[in-house]
Short mmCIF file of C-alpha atoms in Angstrom, two decimals:
data_model
loop_
_atom_site.label_atom_id
_atom_site.label_comp_id
_atom_site.label_asym_id
_atom_site.label_seq_id
_atom_site.Cartn_x
_atom_site.Cartn_y
_atom_site.Cartn_z
CA UNK U 1 0.00 0.00 0.00
CA UNK U 2 1.32 3.44 -0.94
CA UNK U 3 1.58 5.90 1.90
CA UNK U 4 -0.61 8.99 1.73
CA UNK U 5 1.38 11.93 0.26
CA UNK U 6 0.25 14.32 3.00
CA UNK U 7 1.31 11.96 5.78
CA UNK U 8 4.61 11.27 4.02
CA UNK U 9 5.30 14.98 3.74
CA UNK U 10 4.11 15.80 7.27
CA UNK U 11 6.55 13.25 8.68
CA UNK U 12 9.31 14.57 6.41
CA UNK U 13 8.73 18.15 7.57
CA UNK U 14 8.54 17.16 11.23
CA UNK U 15 11.81 15.24 10.92
CA UNK U 16 13.43 18.25 9.26
CA UNK U 17 12.23 20.50 12.09
CA UNK U 18 13.56 18.07 14.66
CA UNK U 19 16.93 17.84 12.89
CA UNK U 20 17.14 21.61 12.58
CA UNK U 21 16.45 22.16 16.27
CA UNK U 22 18.86 19.39 17.31
CA UNK U 23 21.63 20.83 15.13
CA UNK U 24 21.08 24.27 16.69
CA UNK U 25 21.07 22.86 20.23
CA UNK U 26 24.41 21.13 19.57
CA UNK U 27 26.02 24.53 19.03
CA UNK U 28 25.26 26.08 22.42
CA UNK U 29 26.54 25.56 25.94
CA UNK U 30 24.41 24.25 28.77
CA UNK U 31 24.41 27.74 30.30
CA UNK U 32 23.08 29.27 27.08
CA UNK U 33 19.98 27.06 27.27
CA UNK U 34 18.81 29.24 30.17
CA UNK U 35 19.68 32.75 28.92
CA UNK U 36 16.75 35.10 28.31
CA UNK U 37 17.34 38.11 26.11
CA UNK U 38 15.00 40.17 28.29
CA UNK U 39 12.52 39.55 31.13
CA UNK U 40 9.59 39.02 28.73
CA UNK U 41 11.34 36.55 26.42
CA UNK U 42 11.74 32.81 26.70
CA UNK U 43 15.02 30.96 26.95
CA UNK U 44 15.73 27.94 24.80
CA UNK U 45 15.03 25.85 27.91
CA UNK U 46 11.54 27.36 28.16
CA UNK U 47 10.84 26.67 24.49
CA UNK U 48 12.08 23.07 24.69
CA UNK U 49 10.04 22.45 27.85
CA UNK U 50 6.95 23.94 26.21
CA UNK U 51 7.31 21.93 23.00
CA UNK U 52 7.90 18.72 24.95
CA UNK U 53 4.80 19.36 27.07
CA UNK U 54 2.76 20.18 24.00
CA UNK U 55 3.89 17.01 22.20
CA UNK U 56 3.19 14.82 25.21
CA UNK U 57 -0.31 16.25 25.45
CA UNK U 58 -1.17 16.34 21.75
CA UNK U 59 0.19 12.97 20.65
CA UNK U 60 -0.65 10.73 23.61
CA UNK U 61 -3.78 8.78 22.64
CA UNK U 62 -4.03 11.14 19.67
CA UNK U 63 -7.06 9.56 18.01
CA UNK U 64 -9.07 8.89 21.16
CA UNK U 65 -8.59 11.73 23.66
CA UNK U 66 -8.54 15.51 23.53
CA UNK U 67 -5.13 16.85 22.54
CA UNK U 68 -5.15 19.07 25.61
CA UNK U 69 -4.80 16.58 28.44
CA UNK U 70 -6.25 17.51 31.87
CA UNK U 71 -2.88 16.89 33.57
CA UNK U 72 -1.04 19.35 31.33
CA UNK U 73 -0.17 22.64 33.00
CA UNK U 74 0.85 24.79 30.03
CA UNK U 75 1.74 27.81 32.17
CA UNK U 76 4.32 25.77 34.12
CA UNK U 77 6.06 24.96 30.84
CA UNK U 78 7.27 28.56 30.89
CA UNK U 79 8.64 28.30 34.43
CA UNK U 80 11.93 26.62 35.20
CA UNK U 81 12.74 24.85 38.44
CA UNK U 82 15.71 22.99 39.90
CA UNK U 83 14.74 19.76 38.08
CA UNK U 84 14.81 21.49 34.70
CA UNK U 85 18.37 20.62 33.79
CA UNK U 86 19.61 20.31 30.22
CA UNK U 87 19.67 16.52 30.65
CA UNK U 88 16.08 16.43 31.94
CA UNK U 89 14.86 18.79 29.22
CA UNK U 90 16.57 16.71 26.53
CA UNK U 91 14.87 13.60 27.92
CA UNK U 92 11.45 15.28 27.70
CA UNK U 93 12.31 16.54 24.20
CA UNK U 94 13.17 12.99 23.08
CA UNK U 95 9.97 11.64 24.62
CA UNK U 96 7.85 14.30 22.92
CA UNK U 97 9.27 13.63 19.47
CA UNK U 98 8.97 9.87 20.02
CA UNK U 99 5.27 10.30 20.82
CA UNK U 100 4.76 12.56 17.81
CA UNK U 101 6.24 10.13 15.31
CA UNK U 102 4.61 7.10 16.96
CA UNK U 103 1.20 8.75 16.62
CA UNK U 104 1.58 9.78 12.98
CA UNK U 105 3.55 6.89 11.45
CA UNK U 106 0.72 4.31 11.59
CA UNK U 107 -1.93 6.67 10.18
CA UNK U 108 -3.49 5.98 6.79
CA UNK U 109 -5.28 8.11 4.23
CA UNK U 110 -8.61 7.01 5.77
CA UNK U 111 -7.51 8.47 9.13
CA UNK U 112 -6.95 11.97 7.75
CA UNK U 113 -10.63 12.88 7.86
CA UNK U 114 -11.39 11.33 11.23
CA UNK U 115 -12.31 13.86 13.89
CA UNK U 116 -10.10 14.52 16.90
CA UNK U 117 -10.38 17.31 19.43
CA UNK U 118 -7.83 19.85 20.54
CA UNK U 119 -8.91 22.01 23.48
CA UNK U 120 -12.47 20.83 22.93
CA UNK U 121 -12.53 21.99 19.32
CA UNK U 122 -13.09 19.38 16.58
CA UNK U 123 -10.31 19.01 13.99
CA UNK U 124 -9.78 16.54 11.22
CA UNK U 125 -6.60 14.56 11.78
CA UNK U 126 -5.16 16.47 8.81
CA UNK U 127 -5.97 19.81 10.49
CA UNK U 128 -4.56 18.66 13.83
CA UNK U 129 -1.26 17.61 12.23
CA UNK U 130 -1.03 20.86 10.24
CA UNK U 131 -1.73 22.85 13.41
CA UNK U 132 1.19 21.16 15.16
CA UNK U 133 3.53 21.53 12.17
CA UNK U 134 2.92 25.28 12.17
CA UNK U 135 3.34 25.52 15.94
CA UNK U 136 6.57 23.51 15.97
CA UNK U 137 8.02 25.48 13.05
CA UNK U 138 7.46 28.74 14.95
CA UNK U 139 9.27 27.50 18.04
CA UNK U 140 12.07 25.72 16.17
CA UNK U 141 12.72 29.04 14.41
CA UNK U 142 13.03 30.68 17.83
CA UNK U 143 15.48 28.00 18.99
CA UNK U 144 17.59 28.47 15.85
CA UNK U 145 17.59 32.26 16.17
CA UNK U 146 18.64 32.15 19.82
CA UNK U 147 21.26 29.46 19.25
CA UNK U 148 22.73 31.41 16.34
CA UNK U 149 22.82 34.54 18.49
CA UNK U 150 24.64 32.72 21.31
CA UNK U 151 27.08 30.88 19.02
CA UNK U 152 28.06 34.10 17.25
CA UNK U 153 30.94 33.71 14.79
CA UNK U 154 31.32 30.02 15.72
CA UNK U 155 27.86 29.30 14.27
CA UNK U 156 27.81 26.53 11.66
CA UNK U 157 25.02 27.18 9.21
CA UNK U 158 22.11 24.78 9.19
CA UNK U 159 21.19 25.63 5.64
CA UNK U 160 22.80 26.88 2.49
CA UNK U 161 25.53 29.35 3.42
CA UNK U 162 24.80 33.01 2.76
CA UNK U 163 25.82 34.08 -0.72
CA UNK U 164 26.19 30.49 -1.96
CA UNK U 165 22.67 29.56 -3.08
CA UNK U 166 23.80 28.84 -6.61
CA UNK U 167 26.34 26.30 -5.30
CA UNK U 168 23.73 23.91 -3.93
CA UNK U 169 20.81 21.87 -5.17
CA UNK U 170 18.90 20.42 -2.24
CA UNK U 171 16.12 17.85 -2.36
CA UNK U 172 12.89 18.27 -0.45
CA UNK U 173 14.40 15.98 2.19
CA UNK U 174 17.18 18.53 2.76
CA UNK U 175 19.87 16.37 1.13
CA UNK U 176 22.23 17.85 -1.43
CA UNK U 177 21.89 16.03 -4.71
CA UNK U 178 24.24 18.21 -6.69
CA UNK U 179 26.99 20.51 -5.58
CA UNK U 180 28.37 22.90 -8.16
CA UNK U 181 32.09 23.30 -8.66
CA UNK U 182 33.43 25.20 -5.72
CA UNK U 183 30.39 24.23 -3.65
CA UNK U 184 32.43 21.88 -1.54
CA UNK U 185 31.42 18.57 -0.02
CA UNK U 186 28.32 16.48 -0.06
CA UNK U 187 25.76 15.47 2.51
CA UNK U 188 23.06 17.41 4.29
CA UNK U 189 22.78 21.11 3.63
CA UNK U 190 20.41 21.50 6.53
CA UNK U 191 16.72 21.39 7.03
CA UNK U 192 15.93 24.80 5.59
CA UNK U 193 15.99 24.89 1.86
#
């Protein structure tokens, strides 16, 4: 059976977002996870904790329970306590992504138009997945921006280097399939293409 094109692409885009965020997180120190640019902004730790909480809530029993679980305390995701270490946050991050992929991977075309609820509001499965893709993209962009700011000149680009767009051809999976002369190397160009 051929996989539904939307589900195939949704998983592809989610994996690219995950890879992008992970590559950004690799470039910062543990201390930089907790830096806030100002009192009203979130640190990377806040964003990771929020995304992990969101994923746990949305993807646990995805087809059978509301995506906003009663035990979720969204406001606490933006508060950090002594147990919110980089190691603990990474563990929650891993768990959230694991739940996300485990919920979507077995879905079929027939599932896309089933109804699920998120915060009491009915969504098709397709709408619920799209909602999360948009949400995750917003926060992954914030993680990348903050990580790039903290890494400064040591930053290793996660995409095609500035001024070198003509050197790279990148597939929709983010893999270079042709590198022009002078483009240097092969492999992943990053998740943003």
